[in-house]
Amino acid sequence: MDKKNLQLAAGLVKPTYIAQAGQALNSRHNLVTALLANRRLPPTGWDEATIEYLLSELAMMDSNNFLGNVGVGEREARIFCPLVARRCFRLAHGVGRSGDIAEVQPKAAGSSLMSALCACLARDALRVAGLANARAALVLPLATGMALALTLAALRGSRPPGARLVLWPRVDQKSCLKAIATAGFTPIMIPNILDDSGVVRMDAAALSAAIEAHGADRILCVVTTASCFAPRVRDDVDVAARLCARAGIAHVVNNAYGLQCRATTALVNRAMAVGRVDAVVQSTDKNFMVPVGGAIVCGPDAAFIARVGKTYAGRASSAPALDLFITLLSMGADGYRRLLDEREARAKEFRAALAACAAAAGEALIAAPDNTISFAITLRRVRDPRRVGAALSGGGATSAAAAAASAGAAAVASGAAADDDGAAAAVAVPAVTTVAGLEFRGYGSSVDEYPCAYLTAACAIGMRQADTDEFIARLSKVFAEAQKQRGRSAAPCAAAAVAADGGSLASQGAGAGEGCASAVSEPRRAAEDEQ
């Protein structure tokens, strides 16, 4: 309804009513105008009617929705099923063109505008989260692993022809390692440090030595990790950024779900200021509560981020960008800030509740202050740690599961999501695991030998208080059952000397007691494949 149509409508309906309705319509028009002019998150989230109004307008700008359109091309965005058409709001042309995923499509002005606005909103959301130094952002229709692979491929032309090595501080999650291999490069694993409190962290000295040993001309980049499962903590990405700047090599940060943690974003933002960071990759589903399938690649150099877009082959689905676009409009800047604040407050409560539950069962929280998303507790008094993960997932909880260390190998908790039939699966882990051609001992713990079994659980964005309460109740029940079984057993597992206040864990050594199983409870390695 434009001004002329409203004037005509006043001849059919009382003019005062039409004037009132026109003001309501104008309020929605003004929101769209502000969005196009400011290209930032709206201060407050939009209602669904306004979002649907904008999406309908955008869809009508695509050629497949033109009145009287006659399409004679090989791709005309024809949709057979009306349900599918409604699911994508009739935005069916996708995004990008064959040479650039960010390029405008001649037949799809509406879809192209949606994609461009989504990139603007994503960039502003990064700013709200704390990545103010990221001057450009690209929304990819790829989950984190493939987005990393594309980013690495984009670096190829900027490095010497012999630069085939990717230095990677060890994180026992498969996606990043497979991304390196998929992009055609050779991963060089940098071993971590296991300190006396049980925290696993990047060895900056080993990374520096590896750069020196291999030579800058042979190194494509360093890939650091800003979000991971406890007791592994985020890498010192600012230290790595300085090392990369000094050596003149690229640096990519895997920030899969770190965007929701302000301490992490502050560190990554600092790294962009004090050293070299070419790109930071984060998941859309983990950070913005949308369906799996998207990632945001950002960085301080807009030219390189544009090169990542040009590396993508062909057009792409608009679904991940559309999901993110709708969600960011619905959240608004204030809504997103509120979610970040709520997660941080809930994480403190979750940590305290988990520590208390562990202490009541004779276990302890493994103190890892540099990881405020994922938390770990010991399972030193549990004879078969696999049962803990199976019992939790069987009750509907999706936490990490557990494993134990033995004299020969260390095996550790990984995600206890439901198996295909809805039940948790426990899978024995060999002493050596091979991933992308690299052999790992104690795969899952990010070190060769972790001294005891443990369980991890995460407090991520969107988690509710009810989730915390129910998880702690179920965990308490599992511990109570384990205590009964221990009472019926001949001998309990040997206890590791672990304390939440930073007491020694590493001093226990690799042996966690004869009764402990060397196995990992992890249906399909669901959680480790998250990154």
Short mmCIF file of C-alpha atoms in Angstrom, two decimals:
data_model
loop_
_atom_site.label_atom_id
_atom_site.label_comp_id
_atom_site.label_asym_id
_atom_site.label_seq_id
_atom_site.Cartn_x
_atom_site.Cartn_y
_atom_site.Cartn_z
CA MET A 1 0.00 0.00 0.00
CA ASP A 2 1.66 3.22 -1.17
CA LYS A 3 0.34 6.74 -0.60
CA LYS A 4 -1.83 6.73 -3.73
CA ASN A 5 -3.45 3.42 -2.90
CA LEU A 6 -4.22 4.59 0.61
CA GLN A 7 -5.92 7.66 -0.82
CA LEU A 8 -8.03 5.41 -3.03
CA ALA A 9 -8.82 3.15 -0.08
CA ALA A 10 -10.15 6.17 1.81
CA GLY A 11 -13.01 6.22 -0.67
CA LEU A 12 -14.07 2.78 0.51
CA VAL A 13 -13.27 2.89 4.22
CA LYS A 14 -13.59 5.80 6.62
CA PRO A 15 -10.56 8.06 6.02
CA THR A 16 -9.61 8.24 9.71
CA TYR A 17 -9.31 4.46 9.82
CA ILE A 18 -7.22 4.43 6.65
CA ALA A 19 -4.97 7.15 8.10
CA GLN A 20 -4.45 5.07 11.22
CA ALA A 21 -3.68 1.98 9.14
CA GLY A 22 -1.31 4.02 6.97
CA GLN A 23 0.65 5.07 10.04
CA ALA A 24 1.00 1.41 11.06
CA LEU A 25 2.24 0.52 7.57
CA ASN A 26 4.68 3.42 7.62
CA SER A 27 6.16 2.22 10.89
CA ARG A 28 7.15 -1.03 9.14
CA HIS A 29 8.37 0.84 6.07
CA ASN A 30 10.54 2.98 8.35
CA LEU A 31 12.15 -0.10 9.91
CA VAL A 32 13.14 -1.34 6.46
CA THR A 33 14.41 2.12 5.54
CA ALA A 34 16.55 2.23 8.67
CA LEU A 35 17.92 -1.24 7.92
CA LEU A 36 18.94 -0.28 4.38
CA ALA A 37 20.43 3.02 5.51
CA ASN A 38 22.28 1.88 8.65
CA ARG A 39 23.16 -1.69 7.59
CA ARG A 40 23.39 -2.71 11.24
CA LEU A 41 21.37 -4.81 13.63
CA PRO A 42 18.11 -3.09 14.58
CA PRO A 43 18.32 -1.87 18.20
CA THR A 44 15.38 -4.08 19.16
CA GLY A 45 14.28 -7.25 17.43
CA TRP A 46 11.56 -7.18 14.78
CA ASP A 47 8.28 -9.01 15.13
CA GLU A 48 7.57 -11.90 12.76
CA ALA A 49 5.03 -9.95 10.71
CA THR A 50 7.62 -7.29 9.84
CA ILE A 51 10.22 -9.90 8.94
CA GLU A 52 7.76 -11.75 6.73
CA TYR A 53 6.76 -8.44 5.10
CA LEU A 54 10.40 -7.73 4.19
CA LEU A 55 11.02 -11.28 2.93
CA SER A 56 7.92 -11.08 0.74
CA GLU A 57 9.15 -7.80 -0.75
CA LEU A 58 12.59 -9.30 -1.40
CA ALA A 59 11.11 -12.42 -3.01
CA MET A 60 9.05 -10.32 -5.41
CA MET A 61 12.30 -8.71 -6.59
CA ASP A 62 13.54 -12.09 -7.91
CA SER A 63 12.72 -12.96 -11.52
CA ASN A 64 11.07 -16.28 -10.71
CA ASN A 65 8.35 -14.32 -8.88
CA PHE A 66 7.79 -11.65 -11.56
CA LEU A 67 4.23 -11.46 -12.90
CA GLY A 68 4.20 -12.83 -16.42
CA ASN A 69 7.77 -14.13 -16.16
CA VAL A 70 8.85 -16.51 -18.93
CA GLY A 71 12.04 -18.31 -18.05
CA VAL A 72 14.02 -20.01 -20.78
CA GLY A 73 17.31 -20.52 -18.97
CA GLU A 74 18.73 -23.70 -17.49
CA ARG A 75 18.24 -22.28 -13.97
CA GLU A 76 14.98 -20.43 -13.39
CA ALA A 77 14.40 -21.14 -9.70
CA ARG A 78 11.42 -23.37 -10.46
CA ILE A 79 10.09 -25.15 -7.38
CA PHE A 80 7.85 -28.18 -7.75
CA CYS A 81 6.51 -28.43 -4.20
CA PRO A 82 4.60 -25.47 -2.70
CA LEU A 83 5.77 -26.51 0.77
CA VAL A 84 9.38 -26.09 -0.32
CA ALA A 85 8.53 -22.70 -1.85
CA ARG A 86 7.05 -21.53 1.43
CA ARG A 87 9.98 -22.92 3.41
CA CYS A 88 12.43 -20.70 1.53
CA PHE A 89 10.00 -17.76 1.23
CA ARG A 90 10.25 -18.20 -2.57
CA LEU A 91 13.86 -16.99 -2.48
CA ALA A 92 15.04 -19.83 -4.70
CA HIS A 93 17.93 -18.48 -6.76
CA GLY A 94 20.55 -18.99 -4.06
CA VAL A 95 23.46 -16.61 -3.57
CA GLY A 96 26.52 -15.68 -5.59
CA ARG A 97 27.62 -16.56 -9.08
CA SER A 98 30.16 -19.01 -10.45
CA GLY A 99 33.14 -16.77 -9.75
CA ASP A 100 32.20 -15.23 -6.40
CA ILE A 101 29.79 -16.25 -3.68
CA ALA A 102 29.22 -12.59 -2.80
CA GLU A 103 28.50 -11.44 -6.36
CA VAL A 104 25.06 -10.10 -7.34
CA GLN A 105 22.83 -12.30 -9.50
CA PRO A 106 21.13 -10.58 -12.46
CA LYS A 107 17.94 -12.62 -12.01
CA ALA A 108 17.83 -12.31 -8.23
CA ALA A 109 18.04 -8.74 -6.97
CA GLY A 110 16.03 -9.68 -3.89
CA SER A 111 18.13 -12.71 -2.95
CA SER A 112 21.31 -10.72 -3.59
CA LEU A 113 20.07 -7.88 -1.38
CA MET A 114 19.20 -10.34 1.39
CA SER A 115 22.69 -11.84 1.19
CA ALA A 116 24.38 -8.43 1.29
CA LEU A 117 22.26 -7.28 4.23
CA CYS A 118 22.97 -10.55 6.06
CA ALA A 119 26.72 -9.95 5.73
CA CYS A 120 26.23 -6.45 7.16
CA LEU A 121 24.20 -7.74 10.10
CA ALA A 122 26.72 -10.52 10.73
CA ARG A 123 29.53 -7.98 10.79
CA ASP A 124 27.59 -5.89 13.30
CA ALA A 125 26.86 -8.96 15.45
CA LEU A 126 30.60 -9.66 15.53
CA ARG A 127 31.11 -6.10 16.76
CA VAL A 128 28.52 -6.57 19.50
CA ALA A 129 30.23 -9.81 20.52
CA GLY A 130 33.61 -8.07 20.78
CA LEU A 131 35.34 -8.47 17.39
CA ALA A 132 35.53 -4.76 16.57
CA ASN A 133 38.77 -5.23 14.61
CA ALA A 134 37.10 -7.55 12.10
CA ARG A 135 36.48 -5.09 9.27
CA ALA A 136 34.82 -7.52 6.89
CA ALA A 137 32.59 -10.58 7.25
CA LEU A 138 31.43 -13.25 4.82
CA VAL A 139 28.54 -15.63 5.48
CA LEU A 140 29.27 -19.01 3.92
CA PRO A 141 26.79 -21.86 3.29
CA LEU A 142 29.31 -24.23 4.86
CA ALA A 143 29.72 -25.50 8.39
CA THR A 144 32.92 -24.71 10.27
CA GLY A 145 35.16 -27.46 8.90
CA MET A 146 34.51 -26.79 5.22
CA ALA A 147 34.65 -23.03 5.84
CA LEU A 148 38.14 -23.57 7.26
CA ALA A 149 39.09 -25.63 4.20
CA LEU A 150 37.90 -22.85 1.86
CA THR A 151 39.80 -20.24 3.87
CA LEU A 152 43.01 -22.28 3.66
CA ALA A 153 42.51 -22.73 -0.08
CA ALA A 154 42.16 -18.96 -0.43
CA LEU A 155 45.59 -18.52 1.16
CA ARG A 156 47.27 -20.66 -1.48
CA GLY A 157 47.93 -17.86 -3.96
CA SER A 158 49.40 -15.52 -1.36
CA ARG A 159 52.17 -17.84 -0.19
CA PRO A 160 55.25 -19.28 -1.94
CA PRO A 161 54.60 -22.37 -4.13
CA GLY A 162 56.37 -24.62 -1.63
CA ALA A 163 54.30 -23.45 1.34
CA ARG A 164 52.36 -26.67 2.03
CA LEU A 165 52.61 -26.98 5.81
CA VAL A 166 49.95 -25.93 8.31
CA LEU A 167 51.15 -25.69 11.91
CA TRP A 168 48.37 -26.67 14.28
CA PRO A 169 48.49 -26.84 18.10
CA ARG A 170 46.80 -30.13 18.90
CA VAL A 171 43.04 -30.13 19.50
CA ASP A 172 41.40 -33.55 19.37
CA GLN A 173 38.43 -32.58 17.24
CA LYS A 174 38.51 -33.93 13.72
CA SER A 175 37.00 -31.17 11.59
CA CYS A 176 39.93 -28.73 11.58
CA LEU A 177 42.47 -31.44 10.90
CA LYS A 178 40.36 -32.84 8.06
CA ALA A 179 39.88 -29.31 6.69
CA ILE A 180 43.65 -28.97 6.36
CA ALA A 181 43.89 -32.28 4.51
CA THR A 182 40.86 -31.51 2.32
CA ALA A 183 42.43 -28.23 1.22
CA GLY A 184 45.48 -30.20 0.08
CA PHE A 185 47.94 -29.19 2.77
CA THR A 186 50.05 -31.11 5.28
CA PRO A 187 49.26 -30.66 8.98
CA ILE A 188 52.10 -30.39 11.44
CA MET A 189 50.79 -31.11 14.91
CA ILE A 190 52.27 -29.05 17.76
CA PRO A 191 52.11 -30.97 21.08
CA ASN A 192 50.44 -29.27 24.05
CA ILE A 193 51.40 -28.70 27.64
CA LEU A 194 49.62 -30.56 30.47
CA ASP A 195 50.10 -28.53 33.64
CA ASP A 196 49.87 -29.73 37.23
CA SER A 197 46.27 -28.61 37.62
CA GLY A 198 45.17 -30.82 34.71
CA VAL A 199 44.75 -28.02 32.16
CA VAL A 200 45.85 -28.70 28.59
CA ARG A 201 47.14 -25.66 26.75
CA MET A 202 49.09 -24.54 23.67
CA ASP A 203 52.88 -24.69 23.88
CA ALA A 204 53.94 -21.31 22.48
CA ALA A 205 57.62 -22.23 22.66
CA ALA A 206 57.03 -25.40 20.64
CA LEU A 207 55.08 -23.42 18.03
CA SER A 208 57.90 -20.88 17.74
CA ALA A 209 60.45 -23.69 17.41
CA ALA A 210 58.37 -25.36 14.68
CA ILE A 211 58.21 -22.14 12.67
CA GLU A 212 61.97 -21.85 12.93
CA ALA A 213 62.60 -25.51 12.13
CA HIS A 214 60.37 -25.74 9.04
CA GLY A 215 61.09 -22.28 7.66
CA ALA A 216 58.55 -19.60 6.77
CA ASP A 217 58.68 -20.32 3.03
CA ARG A 218 57.40 -23.87 3.60
CA ILE A 219 54.56 -22.85 5.92
CA LEU A 220 51.16 -21.86 4.57
CA CYS A 221 49.82 -20.72 7.93
CA VAL A 222 49.26 -21.42 11.59
CA VAL A 223 45.77 -22.53 12.63
CA THR A 224 44.95 -21.79 16.26
CA THR A 225 41.83 -22.74 18.20
CA ALA A 226 39.77 -20.36 20.33
CA SER A 227 37.04 -22.77 21.48
CA CYS A 228 37.42 -26.38 22.57
CA PHE A 229 36.41 -29.02 25.12
CA ALA A 230 37.76 -28.73 28.65
CA PRO A 231 40.23 -29.37 30.14
CA ARG A 232 41.81 -28.08 26.90
CA VAL A 233 41.73 -24.28 26.95
CA ARG A 234 41.75 -21.78 24.11
CA ASP A 235 45.08 -21.11 22.42
CA ASP A 236 47.08 -17.98 23.12
CA VAL A 237 46.01 -16.57 19.77
CA ASP A 238 47.61 -13.19 20.48
CA VAL A 239 50.97 -14.84 21.06
CA ALA A 240 50.54 -16.88 17.88
CA ALA A 241 49.56 -13.70 16.01
CA ARG A 242 52.83 -12.05 17.03
CA LEU A 243 54.85 -15.10 15.97
CA CYS A 244 53.09 -15.14 12.58
CA ALA A 245 53.64 -11.42 12.04
CA ARG A 246 57.32 -11.77 12.88
CA ALA A 247 57.75 -14.74 10.51
CA GLY A 248 55.57 -13.30 7.74
CA ILE A 249 53.19 -16.28 7.65
CA ALA A 250 49.40 -16.39 7.65
CA HIS A 251 47.27 -17.09 10.70
CA VAL A 252 43.73 -18.53 10.78
CA VAL A 253 41.71 -18.78 14.00
CA ASN A 254 39.18 -21.58 14.45
CA ASN A 255 36.63 -19.82 16.65
CA ALA A 256 33.83 -22.32 16.11
CA TYR A 257 31.74 -21.47 19.17
CA GLY A 258 33.95 -18.87 20.86
CA LEU A 259 31.89 -15.91 19.68
CA GLN A 260 29.53 -16.34 22.64
CA CYS A 261 32.35 -15.87 25.16
CA ARG A 262 33.46 -12.25 25.68
CA ALA A 263 36.83 -13.26 27.11
CA THR A 264 37.52 -15.24 23.94
CA THR A 265 36.40 -12.49 21.58
CA ALA A 266 38.50 -9.98 23.52
CA LEU A 267 41.55 -12.21 23.03
CA VAL A 268 40.89 -12.73 19.31
CA ASN A 269 40.23 -9.01 18.86
CA ARG A 270 43.51 -8.24 20.60
CA ALA A 271 45.33 -10.71 18.35
CA MET A 272 44.11 -8.79 15.29
CA ALA A 273 45.55 -5.62 16.80
CA VAL A 274 48.95 -6.84 18.02
CA GLY A 275 49.89 -9.37 15.36
CA ARG A 276 48.72 -11.13 12.23
CA VAL A 277 45.28 -12.70 11.87
CA ASP A 278 44.12 -13.35 8.32
CA ALA A 279 40.75 -14.91 9.11
CA VAL A 280 38.57 -15.98 12.01
CA VAL A 281 36.00 -18.72 11.36
CA GLN A 282 32.92 -19.22 13.52
CA SER A 283 29.83 -21.39 13.28
CA THR A 284 26.39 -19.83 12.81
CA ASP A 285 24.46 -22.63 14.51
CA LYS A 286 26.61 -22.72 17.66
CA ASN A 287 26.64 -18.95 18.14
CA PHE A 288 23.25 -17.80 16.81
CA MET A 289 20.92 -20.79 17.32
CA VAL A 290 20.11 -21.46 13.66
CA PRO A 291 20.11 -24.79 11.78
CA VAL A 292 23.50 -26.33 11.01
CA GLY A 293 25.09 -25.38 7.71
CA GLY A 294 26.63 -21.93 7.93
CA ALA A 295 29.76 -20.13 9.06
CA ILE A 296 31.01 -16.55 9.27
CA VAL A 297 34.53 -15.82 8.08
CA CYS A 298 35.81 -12.46 9.20
CA GLY A 299 39.09 -10.60 9.48
CA PRO A 300 40.85 -7.24 9.54
CA ASP A 301 41.70 -7.32 5.81
CA ALA A 302 38.59 -6.92 3.66
CA ALA A 303 40.54 -7.86 0.53
CA PHE A 304 41.40 -11.30 1.88
CA ILE A 305 37.85 -11.98 3.07
CA ALA A 306 36.68 -11.09 -0.45
CA ARG A 307 39.25 -13.57 -1.81
CA VAL A 308 37.69 -16.31 0.31
CA GLY A 309 34.36 -15.57 -1.37
CA LYS A 310 35.96 -15.71 -4.80
CA THR A 311 37.49 -19.10 -3.98
CA TYR A 312 34.05 -20.71 -3.59
CA ALA A 313 33.13 -22.72 -6.69
CA GLY A 314 29.72 -21.98 -8.20
CA ARG A 315 26.52 -20.64 -6.72
CA ALA A 316 25.36 -21.66 -3.27
CA SER A 317 22.27 -22.26 -1.22
CA SER A 318 20.81 -19.17 0.40
CA ALA A 319 19.31 -21.19 3.26
CA PRO A 320 22.10 -20.61 5.86
CA ALA A 321 22.22 -16.87 5.10
CA LEU A 322 18.43 -16.62 5.14
CA ASP A 323 18.22 -18.42 8.50
CA LEU A 324 20.85 -16.09 9.97
CA PHE A 325 19.24 -12.98 8.43
CA ILE A 326 15.85 -13.81 9.93
CA THR A 327 17.38 -14.66 13.31
CA LEU A 328 19.47 -11.50 13.57
CA LEU A 329 16.48 -9.34 12.69
CA SER A 330 14.46 -11.18 15.32
CA MET A 331 17.18 -10.79 17.99
CA GLY A 332 18.20 -7.22 17.35
CA ALA A 333 21.31 -5.81 19.01
CA ASP A 334 19.70 -5.65 22.46
CA GLY A 335 18.41 -9.20 22.22
CA TYR A 336 21.81 -10.54 21.20
CA ARG A 337 23.53 -8.69 24.05
CA ARG A 338 20.98 -10.10 26.47
CA LEU A 339 21.67 -13.64 25.26
CA LEU A 340 25.42 -13.14 25.72
CA ASP A 341 24.89 -11.73 29.21
CA GLU A 342 22.56 -14.58 30.17
CA ARG A 343 25.01 -17.21 28.96
CA GLU A 344 27.88 -15.75 30.96
CA ALA A 345 25.77 -15.55 34.12
CA ARG A 346 24.44 -19.07 33.60
CA ALA A 347 27.94 -20.42 32.95
CA LYS A 348 29.04 -19.29 36.41
CA GLU A 349 26.00 -20.96 37.97
CA PHE A 350 26.51 -24.09 35.88
CA ARG A 351 30.17 -24.33 36.87
CA ALA A 352 29.30 -23.99 40.55
CA ALA A 353 26.51 -26.57 40.33
CA LEU A 354 28.74 -29.00 38.45
CA ALA A 355 31.54 -28.57 40.99
CA ALA A 356 29.15 -29.16 43.90
CA CYS A 357 27.68 -32.25 42.25
CA ALA A 358 31.17 -33.61 41.61
CA ALA A 359 32.32 -32.91 45.17
CA ALA A 360 29.30 -34.71 46.61
CA ALA A 361 30.36 -37.78 44.64
CA GLY A 362 34.00 -37.54 45.70
CA GLU A 363 35.04 -36.04 42.36
CA ALA A 364 36.32 -32.57 41.48
CA LEU A 365 35.99 -29.87 38.86
CA ILE A 366 39.16 -29.59 36.79
CA ALA A 367 40.03 -25.92 37.09
CA ALA A 368 40.39 -24.45 33.59
CA PRO A 369 39.71 -20.71 33.98
CA ASP A 370 40.53 -19.98 30.32
CA ASN A 371 37.62 -22.13 29.17
CA THR A 372 34.30 -20.63 30.26
CA ILE A 373 32.06 -22.59 27.88
CA SER A 374 33.13 -26.19 28.45
CA PHE A 375 33.72 -27.66 31.92
CA ALA A 376 35.26 -30.95 33.03
CA ILE A 377 34.98 -33.05 36.18
CA THR A 378 37.00 -36.08 37.17
CA LEU A 379 35.59 -39.60 37.14
CA ARG A 380 38.28 -41.09 39.33
CA ARG A 381 35.86 -43.10 41.49
CA VAL A 382 33.88 -44.59 38.61
CA ARG A 383 34.90 -48.12 37.61
CA ASP A 384 33.48 -47.91 34.08
CA PRO A 385 33.34 -44.27 32.92
CA ARG A 386 31.62 -45.34 29.70
CA ARG A 387 28.46 -45.99 31.67
CA VAL A 388 28.29 -42.39 32.83
CA GLY A 389 28.00 -41.02 29.31
CA ALA A 390 25.63 -43.81 28.28
CA ALA A 391 23.39 -43.22 31.28
CA LEU A 392 23.25 -39.47 30.72
CA SER A 393 22.52 -39.67 27.01
CA GLY A 394 20.06 -42.49 27.54
CA GLY A 395 18.10 -40.13 29.78
CA GLY A 396 17.98 -37.46 27.11
CA ALA A 397 20.97 -35.38 28.21
CA THR A 398 23.55 -34.50 25.57
CA SER A 399 26.67 -33.90 27.58
CA ALA A 400 30.11 -35.16 26.90
CA ALA A 401 30.75 -38.73 27.91
CA ALA A 402 33.67 -40.19 29.74
CA ALA A 403 36.68 -42.42 29.54
CA ALA A 404 39.62 -43.52 31.60
CA ALA A 405 43.36 -43.53 31.33
CA SER A 406 45.43 -46.68 31.63
CA ALA A 407 49.14 -47.28 31.69
CA GLY A 408 49.15 -47.79 27.94
CA ALA A 409 46.95 -44.97 26.71
CA ALA A 410 44.77 -42.08 27.78
CA ALA A 411 41.25 -41.88 26.48
CA VAL A 412 38.86 -39.12 27.22
CA ALA A 413 35.32 -37.85 27.16
CA SER A 414 33.70 -36.98 23.91
CA GLY A 415 30.10 -36.12 23.06
CA ALA A 416 27.40 -38.41 24.36
CA ALA A 417 24.70 -37.56 21.88
CA ALA A 418 22.10 -40.15 21.00
CA ASP A 419 22.97 -42.83 18.47
CA ASP A 420 20.83 -43.45 15.37
CA ASP A 421 18.30 -45.45 17.36
CA GLY A 422 18.19 -42.90 20.17
CA ALA A 423 20.49 -44.82 22.50
CA ALA A 424 24.00 -43.90 23.49
CA ALA A 425 26.86 -45.99 22.17
CA ALA A 426 30.14 -46.75 23.90
CA VAL A 427 33.06 -47.39 21.57
CA ALA A 428 36.42 -48.76 22.61
CA VAL A 429 39.35 -46.58 21.62
CA PRO A 430 42.62 -48.10 20.43
CA ALA A 431 45.91 -46.96 21.92
CA VAL A 432 46.66 -45.13 18.67
CA THR A 433 44.09 -43.28 16.57
CA THR A 434 44.83 -42.10 13.03
CA VAL A 435 43.17 -38.92 11.74
CA ALA A 436 44.08 -37.35 8.38
CA GLY A 437 47.26 -39.39 8.28
CA LEU A 438 48.46 -38.36 11.75
CA GLU A 439 48.71 -40.83 14.62
CA PHE A 440 47.52 -39.79 18.07
CA ARG A 441 47.90 -41.44 21.43
CA GLY A 442 45.10 -40.83 23.90
CA TYR A 443 42.94 -39.27 21.21
CA GLY A 444 40.25 -37.06 22.71
CA SER A 445 42.28 -35.48 25.49
CA SER A 446 44.60 -33.39 23.25
CA VAL A 447 47.62 -34.93 25.01
CA ASP A 448 49.20 -38.36 24.77
CA GLU A 449 48.47 -39.36 28.35
CA TYR A 450 45.86 -37.71 30.52
CA PRO A 451 46.08 -38.97 34.11
CA CYS A 452 42.43 -39.75 34.79
CA ALA A 453 38.98 -40.18 33.33
CA TYR A 454 36.74 -37.14 33.10
CA LEU A 455 33.40 -35.91 31.86
CA THR A 456 32.77 -32.63 30.06
CA ALA A 457 29.63 -30.55 29.67
CA ALA A 458 29.10 -27.16 28.06
CA CYS A 459 27.04 -24.11 28.93
CA ALA A 460 26.34 -22.60 25.52
CA ILE A 461 24.19 -19.72 24.34
CA GLY A 462 20.48 -20.36 24.75
CA MET A 463 20.90 -22.83 27.61
CA ARG A 464 18.09 -22.53 30.15
CA GLN A 465 18.12 -22.79 33.92
CA ALA A 466 15.84 -25.81 33.57
CA ASP A 467 18.54 -27.49 31.46
CA THR A 468 21.10 -26.96 34.21
CA ASP A 469 18.78 -28.22 36.94
CA GLU A 470 17.76 -31.34 35.04
CA PHE A 471 21.31 -32.18 33.97
CA ILE A 472 22.65 -31.88 37.52
CA ALA A 473 19.78 -34.02 38.81
CA ARG A 474 20.51 -36.74 36.27
CA LEU A 475 24.25 -36.59 36.91
CA SER A 476 23.66 -36.90 40.66
CA LYS A 477 21.52 -39.96 40.02
CA VAL A 478 24.23 -41.50 37.84
CA PHE A 479 26.86 -40.88 40.51
CA ALA A 480 24.60 -42.42 43.16
CA GLU A 481 24.17 -45.54 41.05
CA ALA A 482 27.93 -45.70 40.44
CA GLN A 483 28.51 -45.51 44.19
CA LYS A 484 26.16 -48.46 44.74
CA GLN A 485 28.00 -50.48 42.12
CA ARG A 486 31.33 -49.52 43.67
CA GLY A 487 30.09 -50.79 47.01
CA ARG A 488 29.32 -54.13 45.39
CA SER A 489 32.72 -54.27 43.64
CA ALA A 490 35.88 -55.78 44.99
CA ALA A 491 37.93 -52.60 44.65
CA PRO A 492 37.31 -49.08 43.39
CA CYS A 493 39.40 -47.23 40.84
CA ALA A 494 42.48 -45.60 42.27
CA ALA A 495 41.80 -41.94 42.95
CA ALA A 496 43.77 -39.26 41.17
CA ALA A 497 44.92 -36.33 43.27
CA VAL A 498 42.76 -33.66 41.71
CA ALA A 499 41.24 -30.56 43.22
CA ALA A 500 39.09 -27.81 41.80
CA ASP A 501 41.30 -25.22 43.50
CA GLY A 502 44.23 -26.14 41.28
CA GLY A 503 45.68 -29.14 43.10
CA SER A 504 48.01 -31.45 41.20
CA LEU A 505 46.50 -33.76 38.61
CA ALA A 506 49.45 -34.42 36.33
CA SER A 507 51.48 -35.81 39.23
CA GLN A 508 49.18 -38.83 39.33
CA GLY A 509 50.73 -40.04 36.09
CA ALA A 510 49.09 -42.02 33.35
CA GLY A 511 47.83 -44.86 35.49
CA ALA A 512 44.33 -44.25 36.80
CA GLY A 513 44.01 -47.59 38.56
CA GLU A 514 43.74 -51.18 37.41
CA GLY A 515 39.97 -51.15 37.48
CA CYS A 516 39.64 -48.26 35.05
CA ALA A 517 38.71 -48.97 31.46
CA SER A 518 40.75 -47.62 28.58
CA ALA A 519 37.78 -46.62 26.48
CA VAL A 520 35.79 -43.64 25.37
CA SER A 521 32.06 -43.27 25.47
CA GLU A 522 31.23 -41.36 22.34
CA PRO A 523 28.46 -42.26 19.97
CA ARG A 524 29.81 -41.61 16.51
CA ARG A 525 32.28 -39.10 18.02
CA ALA A 526 29.45 -36.59 17.79
CA ALA A 527 30.93 -33.82 19.87
CA GLU A 528 34.51 -33.92 18.60
CA ASP A 529 33.18 -33.55 15.05
CA GLU A 530 31.37 -30.37 16.11
CA GLN A 531 34.36 -28.28 15.13
#
